[in-house]
Short mmCIF file of C-alpha atoms and ligand atoms in Angstrom, two decimals:
data_model
loop_
_atom_site.label_atom_id
_atom_site.label_comp_id
_atom_site.label_asym_id
_atom_site.label_seq_id
_atom_site.Cartn_x
_atom_site.Cartn_y
_atom_site.Cartn_z
CA MET Y 693 -43.46 77.39 61.54
CA GLN Y 694 -40.65 79.40 63.08
CA ILE Y 695 -38.43 81.54 60.89
CA LYS Y 696 -35.13 82.91 62.11
CA ILE Y 697 -34.73 86.50 60.91
CA MET Y 698 -31.87 88.15 62.81
CA GLN Y 699 -32.18 91.40 60.97
CA ASN Y 700 -32.28 95.03 61.99
CA ILE Y 701 -35.84 96.36 62.07
CA LEU Y 702 -34.68 99.43 60.20
CA ALA Y 703 -32.75 97.42 57.60
CA ALA Y 704 -34.82 98.68 54.67
CA ASN Y 705 -34.11 102.28 55.64
CA GLU Y 706 -30.43 101.51 56.09
CA ARG Y 707 -30.14 99.80 52.74
CA LYS Y 708 -31.53 102.85 50.99
CA ALA Y 709 -29.33 105.13 53.10
CA ASN Y 710 -26.26 103.23 51.95
CA GLU Y 711 -27.33 103.60 48.32
CA LEU Y 712 -27.57 107.35 48.84
CA ARG Y 713 -24.19 107.34 50.57
CA SER Y 714 -22.53 105.70 47.55
CA LEU Y 715 -24.20 108.16 45.23
CA LEU Y 716 -22.91 111.08 47.31
CA LYS Y 717 -19.45 109.54 47.34
CA GLU Y 718 -19.46 109.29 43.57
CA LYS Y 719 -20.65 112.89 43.23
CA LYS Y 720 -18.23 114.08 45.97
CA ILE Y 721 -20.96 115.83 47.87
CA LEU Y 722 -20.82 116.25 51.63
CA MET Y 723 -24.18 115.67 53.30
CA VAL Y 724 -24.68 116.90 56.85
CA ASN Y 725 -27.64 115.77 58.96
CA LEU Y 726 -28.48 118.56 61.44
CA ILE Y 727 -30.31 117.24 64.46
CA SER Y 728 -31.65 119.15 67.47
CA SER Y 729 -34.71 119.89 69.57
CA PRO Y 730 -37.22 122.37 68.16
CA GLY Y 731 -35.85 125.89 68.37
CA SER Y 732 -32.19 125.13 69.11
CA GLY Y 733 -31.13 127.21 66.14
CA LYS Y 734 -30.80 124.91 63.12
CA THR Y 735 -32.32 127.34 60.64
CA THR Y 736 -30.48 130.29 62.15
CA LEU Y 737 -27.22 128.40 61.81
CA LEU Y 738 -27.97 127.65 58.16
CA GLU Y 739 -28.89 131.28 57.48
CA LYS Y 740 -25.49 132.31 58.84
CA THR Y 741 -23.60 129.48 57.18
CA ILE Y 742 -24.85 129.77 53.61
CA PRO Y 743 -23.47 133.24 52.80
CA LEU Y 744 -20.11 132.31 54.36
CA LEU Y 745 -19.89 129.22 52.18
CA GLN Y 746 -21.11 131.08 49.10
CA ALA Y 747 -18.33 133.62 49.64
CA LYS Y 748 -15.88 130.71 49.38
CA ASN Y 749 -17.58 129.42 46.22
CA TYR Y 750 -19.16 126.34 47.71
CA ARG Y 751 -22.37 125.25 46.04
CA VAL Y 752 -24.90 124.50 48.73
CA ALA Y 753 -28.41 123.06 48.91
CA VAL Y 754 -30.73 122.43 51.84
CA ILE Y 755 -33.25 119.67 52.40
CA GLU Y 756 -35.66 120.98 54.95
CA GLY Y 757 -37.72 118.59 57.06
CA ASP Y 758 -40.61 120.42 58.58
CA VAL Y 759 -43.59 118.98 60.40
CA GLU Y 760 -46.16 121.36 58.99
CA THR Y 761 -45.05 124.65 57.46
CA ASP Y 762 -42.73 125.97 54.79
CA ARG Y 763 -41.43 128.79 56.97
CA ASP Y 764 -37.88 127.54 57.42
CA ALA Y 765 -37.69 126.72 53.71
CA GLN Y 766 -38.83 130.27 52.87
CA ARG Y 767 -36.18 131.73 55.19
CA LEU Y 768 -33.45 129.78 53.38
CA MET Y 769 -34.70 130.31 49.84
CA ALA Y 770 -33.87 133.97 50.30
CA TYR Y 771 -30.21 133.02 49.75
CA GLY Y 772 -30.82 131.87 46.19
CA ILE Y 773 -29.92 128.24 46.82
CA PRO Y 774 -31.96 125.11 46.07
CA VAL Y 775 -34.16 124.33 49.06
CA ILE Y 776 -36.23 121.16 48.97
CA LEU Y 777 -39.01 121.02 51.49
CA ILE Y 778 -40.20 117.73 52.92
CA THR Y 779 -43.29 118.23 55.04
CA THR Y 780 -43.58 115.15 57.17
CA SER Y 781 -47.16 116.00 58.22
CA GLY Y 782 -46.64 114.98 61.80
CA ALA Y 783 -43.87 112.39 61.49
CA CYS Y 784 -41.04 113.20 63.83
CA HIS Y 785 -38.03 112.32 61.68
CA LEU Y 786 -36.80 111.97 58.11
CA GLU Y 787 -36.12 108.60 56.49
CA SER Y 788 -33.90 107.75 53.57
CA VAL Y 789 -36.81 107.38 51.12
CA SER Y 790 -37.71 111.03 51.61
CA ILE Y 791 -34.13 112.06 50.96
CA GLU Y 792 -34.03 109.92 47.83
CA LYS Y 793 -37.14 111.71 46.64
CA ALA Y 794 -35.65 115.12 47.44
CA PHE Y 795 -32.56 114.22 45.38
CA GLU Y 796 -34.79 114.01 42.30
CA SER Y 797 -35.27 117.76 42.53
CA LEU Y 798 -31.55 118.52 42.96
CA ASN Y 799 -28.82 118.66 40.37
CA LEU Y 800 -26.18 116.56 42.09
CA ASP Y 801 -23.55 117.50 39.52
CA GLU Y 802 -23.59 121.06 40.72
CA LEU Y 803 -23.33 120.73 44.47
CA ASP Y 804 -20.61 120.53 47.11
CA ILE Y 805 -22.63 120.41 50.32
CA ILE Y 806 -26.17 119.33 51.17
CA PHE Y 807 -27.49 120.27 54.58
CA VAL Y 808 -30.46 118.34 55.88
CA GLU Y 809 -32.37 120.14 58.60
CA ASN Y 810 -34.00 117.20 60.32
CA VAL Y 811 -37.29 117.48 62.20
CA GLY Y 812 -36.82 119.08 65.63
CA ASN Y 813 -36.44 116.13 68.01
CA LEU Y 814 -33.51 114.42 69.75
CA VAL Y 815 -34.74 110.85 69.63
CA CYS Y 816 -35.65 109.26 66.31
CA PRO Y 817 -33.62 111.39 63.91
CA ALA Y 818 -30.69 109.63 65.61
CA GLU Y 819 -32.18 106.22 64.75
CA PHE Y 820 -32.81 106.76 61.07
CA ASP Y 821 -29.78 106.78 58.82
CA ILE Y 822 -30.41 109.01 55.81
CA GLY Y 823 -27.10 108.43 54.05
CA GLU Y 824 -25.36 111.42 55.58
CA ASP Y 825 -21.60 111.71 56.04
CA ALA Y 826 -22.00 113.26 59.45
CA LYS Y 827 -24.66 113.77 62.04
CA VAL Y 828 -24.27 117.15 63.71
CA ALA Y 829 -26.04 117.42 67.06
CA LEU Y 830 -27.01 120.93 67.99
CA LEU Y 831 -27.86 121.61 71.61
CA SER Y 832 -28.81 125.04 72.87
CA THR Y 833 -27.98 126.10 76.39
CA PRO Y 834 -31.57 126.85 77.56
CA GLU Y 835 -32.45 123.19 77.04
CA GLY Y 836 -30.33 122.22 80.02
CA ASP Y 837 -26.97 120.66 80.77
CA ASP Y 838 -28.41 117.14 81.17
CA LYS Y 839 -29.45 116.52 77.57
CA VAL Y 840 -26.34 114.60 76.57
CA ALA Y 841 -26.98 112.08 79.32
CA LYS Y 842 -30.69 111.88 78.54
CA TYR Y 843 -30.33 111.32 74.81
CA PRO Y 844 -27.11 109.30 74.63
CA LEU Y 845 -27.76 107.70 71.26
CA LEU Y 846 -27.72 110.97 69.34
CA PHE Y 847 -24.61 112.27 71.09
CA GLN Y 848 -22.88 109.00 70.53
CA GLU Y 849 -23.67 108.93 66.82
CA ALA Y 850 -22.75 112.57 66.26
CA SER Y 851 -19.51 113.50 64.49
CA LEU Y 852 -19.78 117.03 65.80
CA VAL Y 853 -21.65 118.57 68.71
CA ILE Y 854 -22.49 122.27 68.61
CA LEU Y 855 -23.43 123.97 71.83
CA ASN Y 856 -25.49 126.93 70.64
CA LYS Y 857 -26.78 130.06 72.39
CA VAL Y 858 -23.72 130.34 74.62
CA ASP Y 859 -24.53 134.05 74.78
CA LEU Y 860 -27.24 133.04 77.27
CA LEU Y 861 -24.89 131.24 79.65
CA ALA Y 862 -24.75 134.27 81.93
CA PHE Y 863 -28.52 134.13 82.47
CA ILE Y 864 -29.29 130.45 82.93
CA PRO Y 865 -28.09 127.68 85.25
CA PHE Y 866 -26.31 125.65 82.55
CA LYS Y 867 -23.17 123.99 83.89
CA GLU Y 868 -20.74 123.60 81.01
CA SER Y 869 -18.72 121.11 83.03
CA TYR Y 870 -21.73 118.73 83.28
CA PHE Y 871 -22.27 118.92 79.56
CA GLU Y 872 -18.60 118.31 78.88
CA GLU Y 873 -18.25 115.43 81.33
CA ASP Y 874 -21.25 113.58 79.95
CA LEU Y 875 -20.00 114.05 76.43
CA LYS Y 876 -16.54 112.86 77.37
CA GLN Y 877 -18.04 109.65 78.68
CA ILE Y 878 -20.48 109.04 75.88
CA ASN Y 879 -18.33 110.07 72.94
CA PRO Y 880 -14.80 110.93 74.04
CA GLN Y 881 -13.48 111.74 70.56
CA VAL Y 882 -16.28 113.96 69.32
CA ALA Y 883 -15.52 117.50 68.15
CA VAL Y 884 -17.31 120.27 70.04
CA ILE Y 885 -17.95 123.84 68.94
CA LYS Y 886 -19.36 126.47 71.26
CA MET Y 887 -21.46 128.88 69.34
CA ALA Y 888 -23.90 131.76 69.39
CA ALA Y 889 -25.18 131.51 65.84
CA GLN Y 890 -27.41 134.54 66.11
CA GLN Y 891 -24.45 136.60 67.32
CA ASP Y 892 -22.00 135.22 64.71
CA MET Y 893 -19.92 133.54 67.38
CA GLY Y 894 -18.20 130.24 66.63
CA LEU Y 895 -19.08 130.29 62.96
CA GLU Y 896 -15.47 130.33 61.79
CA GLU Y 897 -14.68 127.09 63.56
CA TRP Y 898 -17.80 125.54 62.05
CA ILE Y 899 -16.89 126.63 58.53
CA ASP Y 900 -13.38 125.21 59.03
CA TRP Y 901 -14.90 121.91 60.14
CA LEU Y 902 -17.12 121.83 57.04
CA ARG Y 903 -14.25 122.66 54.71
CA GLU Y 904 -12.15 119.89 56.23
CA MET Y 905 -15.07 117.46 55.73
CA VAL Y 906 -15.44 118.54 52.10
CA SER Y 907 -11.76 118.13 51.36
CA ARG Y 908 -11.76 114.72 53.03
CA LYS Y 909 -14.55 113.76 50.68
CA HIS Y 910 -12.40 114.71 47.72
CA ARG Y 911 -9.36 112.84 49.06
CA THR Y 912 -11.09 109.47 49.53
CA ASP Y 913 -11.26 107.71 46.22
CA MET E 536 -43.27 109.41 69.18
CA HIS E 537 -40.21 107.52 68.22
CA GLU E 538 -41.78 104.06 68.55
CA LEU E 539 -44.10 104.88 65.65
CA GLY E 540 -41.36 104.84 63.04
CA VAL E 541 -40.05 101.57 64.44
CA ALA E 542 -43.54 99.99 64.49
CA GLN E 543 -44.16 101.02 60.88
CA SER E 544 -40.78 99.71 59.70
CA LEU E 545 -41.43 96.44 61.51
CA LEU E 546 -44.83 96.03 59.88
CA ASP E 547 -43.41 96.83 56.43
CA TYR E 548 -40.80 94.17 56.98
CA LEU E 549 -43.33 91.57 58.15
CA GLU E 550 -45.56 92.06 55.14
CA LYS E 551 -42.57 91.50 52.89
CA ALA E 552 -41.36 88.50 54.91
CA ALA E 553 -44.82 86.90 54.85
CA LYS E 554 -44.79 86.98 51.05
CA GLU E 555 -41.27 85.67 50.86
CA HIS E 556 -41.92 82.74 53.20
CA HIS E 557 -45.46 82.10 51.95
CA LEU E 558 -47.19 82.76 55.24
CA LYS E 559 -50.90 83.42 55.48
CA LYS E 560 -50.66 84.64 59.02
CA ILE E 561 -47.98 85.81 61.42
CA LYS E 562 -48.56 84.57 64.94
CA SER E 563 -45.65 86.00 66.84
CA VAL E 564 -42.66 88.24 66.42
CA THR E 565 -39.69 88.26 68.75
CA LEU E 566 -37.58 91.39 68.95
CA LYS E 567 -34.31 92.12 70.69
CA ILE E 568 -33.96 95.75 71.62
CA GLY E 569 -31.03 97.36 73.40
CA LYS E 570 -31.82 99.73 76.22
CA MET E 571 -29.82 102.51 74.57
CA ARG E 572 -32.60 102.69 72.00
CA GLN E 573 -34.94 104.11 74.61
CA ILE E 574 -37.91 102.19 73.29
CA VAL E 575 -40.87 101.83 75.64
CA PRO E 576 -42.08 98.25 74.99
CA GLU E 577 -45.74 98.95 75.87
CA THR E 578 -45.82 101.90 73.47
CA LEU E 579 -44.27 99.87 70.69
CA VAL E 580 -46.75 97.02 71.24
CA PHE E 581 -49.71 99.39 71.28
CA LEU E 582 -48.66 101.21 68.11
CA PHE E 583 -47.81 97.99 66.35
CA GLN E 584 -51.23 96.50 67.14
CA THR E 585 -52.94 99.65 65.91
CA LEU E 586 -51.00 99.69 62.64
CA ALA E 587 -51.30 95.93 62.13
CA GLU E 588 -55.10 95.96 62.07
CA GLY E 589 -56.29 94.45 58.82
CA THR E 590 -52.84 93.15 57.86
CA ILE E 591 -51.22 89.74 57.87
CA ALA E 592 -49.77 90.54 61.31
CA GLU E 593 -53.09 91.53 62.84
CA GLN E 594 -52.96 88.87 65.52
CA ALA E 595 -49.22 88.72 65.97
CA GLN E 596 -47.94 88.71 69.52
CA LEU E 597 -44.95 91.01 69.95
CA GLN E 598 -42.35 89.57 72.30
CA ILE E 599 -39.72 92.11 73.25
CA GLU E 600 -36.50 91.14 74.90
CA LEU E 601 -34.66 94.16 76.30
CA LEU E 602 -30.89 93.85 76.22
CA PRO E 603 -28.78 95.61 78.85
CA VAL E 604 -26.27 98.32 78.10
CA ARG E 605 -23.26 96.03 78.47
CA VAL E 606 -19.66 97.00 77.86
CA HIS E 607 -16.24 95.46 77.88
CA CYS E 608 -13.63 97.64 79.55
CA LEU E 609 -10.38 97.92 77.61
CA GLN E 610 -8.52 98.99 80.75
CA CYS E 611 -9.39 96.30 83.32
CA ASN E 612 -10.69 93.73 80.83
CA GLN E 613 -13.96 93.13 82.68
CA THR E 614 -17.49 93.10 81.35
CA ALA E 615 -20.19 95.08 83.09
CA ASP E 616 -23.74 96.36 82.73
CA LEU E 617 -23.93 100.11 82.94
CA PRO E 618 -26.52 101.80 85.14
CA PRO E 619 -28.66 104.48 83.45
CA ARG E 620 -26.74 107.55 82.33
CA LYS E 621 -23.33 106.14 83.19
CA TYR E 622 -20.76 105.49 80.49
CA SER E 623 -17.64 104.50 82.33
CA CYS E 624 -16.48 101.18 83.71
CA PRO E 625 -18.12 100.44 87.09
CA HIS E 626 -14.97 98.55 88.14
CA CYS E 627 -12.17 100.96 87.31
CA GLY E 628 -13.83 104.15 86.03
CA ASN E 629 -12.19 104.03 82.62
CA SER E 630 -14.19 105.25 79.65
CA SER E 631 -12.45 103.32 76.85
CA LEU E 632 -15.23 100.80 76.39
CA GLU E 633 -16.31 98.35 73.77
CA TRP E 634 -20.02 97.78 73.29
CA VAL E 635 -21.24 94.28 73.98
CA SER E 636 -24.94 95.05 73.80
CA GLY E 637 -27.43 97.85 74.21
CA LYS E 638 -27.90 99.28 70.73
CA GLU E 639 -29.77 96.40 69.09
CA LEU E 640 -32.97 96.83 67.17
CA ILE E 641 -33.35 93.33 65.83
CA ILE E 642 -36.09 91.05 64.63
CA ASP E 643 -34.90 87.75 66.05
CA HIS E 644 -37.54 85.39 64.69
CA ILE E 645 -41.15 85.17 63.65
CA GLU E 646 -43.74 82.43 63.80
CA GLY E 647 -46.42 81.98 61.22
CA ASP E 648 -48.80 79.64 59.44
CA PRO E 649 -47.75 78.64 55.95
CA ILE E 650 -50.27 79.12 53.17
CA ASP E 651 -50.49 75.43 52.22
CA ALA E 652 -51.03 74.10 55.77
CA ASN E 653 -54.53 73.00 56.68
N1 LIG C 1760 -29.88 133.95 72.19
C1 LIG C 1760 -29.73 133.24 71.07
N2 LIG C 1760 -30.81 132.93 70.33
C2 LIG C 1760 -30.63 132.21 69.21
C3 LIG C 1760 -29.34 131.78 68.80
N3 LIG C 1760 -29.47 131.07 67.66
C4 LIG C 1760 -30.79 131.06 67.37
N4 LIG C 1760 -31.49 131.76 68.29
C5 LIG C 1760 -32.94 131.98 68.32
O1 LIG C 1760 -33.62 130.78 68.62
C6 LIG C 1760 -34.90 130.76 67.98
C7 LIG C 1760 -35.10 129.47 67.21
O2 LIG C 1760 -34.16 129.43 66.14
P1 LIG C 1760 -34.37 128.57 64.84
O3 LIG C 1760 -33.15 128.77 64.02
O4 LIG C 1760 -35.67 128.86 64.20
O5 LIG C 1760 -34.40 127.10 65.44
P2 LIG C 1760 -34.66 125.71 64.72
O6 LIG C 1760 -33.80 124.73 65.39
O7 LIG C 1760 -34.50 125.86 63.24
O8 LIG C 1760 -36.20 125.43 65.07
P3 LIG C 1760 -37.23 124.35 64.43
O9 LIG C 1760 -36.95 124.31 62.95
O10 LIG C 1760 -38.56 124.90 64.76
O11 LIG C 1760 -36.93 123.07 65.12
C8 LIG C 1760 -34.96 131.99 67.10
O12 LIG C 1760 -35.69 132.96 67.77
C9 LIG C 1760 -33.50 132.39 66.97
O13 LIG C 1760 -33.33 133.76 66.77
C10 LIG C 1760 -28.22 132.13 69.62
O14 LIG C 1760 -27.07 131.80 69.35
N5 LIG C 1760 -28.48 132.86 70.73
MG1 LIG C 1761 -35.81 125.31 61.72
ZN1 LIG C 1762 -39.71 109.87 64.52
ZN1 LIG C 1763 -12.62 98.82 83.86
#
């Protein structure tokens, strides 16, 4: 007996992701899915971002996907915000069920922005919708100027691309023009921010982008 | 290992589908996967077989059809398959493209034995 299916393999994940998306819409919370290779600077960026947002009275929480440890979560808890740790014990990405579970520990009536630090990896976090409003792809210059071309799916799905560690450009053979050309082909409209998170460079532009995203969330009814 | 998540999701789906369609055994599964997905078919098959041990899909044959990264150019109105790592029209160089295929991750059909068949 042959049965026609014609359905996305990840349909179950996507269904749940869409449920979360409606919930976030109702609660007017912006959820940002931060995706990068290990060590590109996701946690550093969050450490810099949180106090800047707190100063502007945004209520922020972080869902932290970590393969093994609670180190990143500890780093972020220092800012007095809710941090929900999801240890994936080896799995290389977060799925919408884990986010749904994390939501149980958050008070969604008292939040403006949820950041999800996805597991460090450029491939499957791009495949698995978690209900976010925006995927932010973070690439750091030491990883090389060919990563956009090598991992097209992520850079195509991203609403914003951050090029981090630009302070190192003087020391490494990263050609910004290659990066830019590939991006222009793969995702011509995408916003790009050049940043050195550790050195507080580019953070203003990033905060402006976030604020615009939050206000958009409040405008769409 | 990005195929692992896909293999697990596929198996979860098949177990549900087997119940729904009253199958006692799934014999084959045909997938359509776009090349943009960067799935290595052999890896997916291996992981699927490993995970499927002891389940209704234990003996299922995975057939994978890879779909090309195919675009329709909005400038010159032609359709073309893109070579790896190229995202502009091979005919005119324009990069305003519409996707025809390449991002699929689809279960096309399955074959199985119904519970009441002898
Ligand atoms: N030079 C330089 N180093 C940076 C910058 N941003 C972060 N780093 C360093 O990069 C290293 C990794 O940063 P993390 O923030 O832990 O990276 P991550 O993406 O959270 O890493 P995982 O969670 O392990 O995937 C740390 O040593 C940071 O200090 C930057 O702008 N310039
Ligand atoms: Mg981190
Ligand atoms: Zn994964
Ligand atoms: Zn053309």
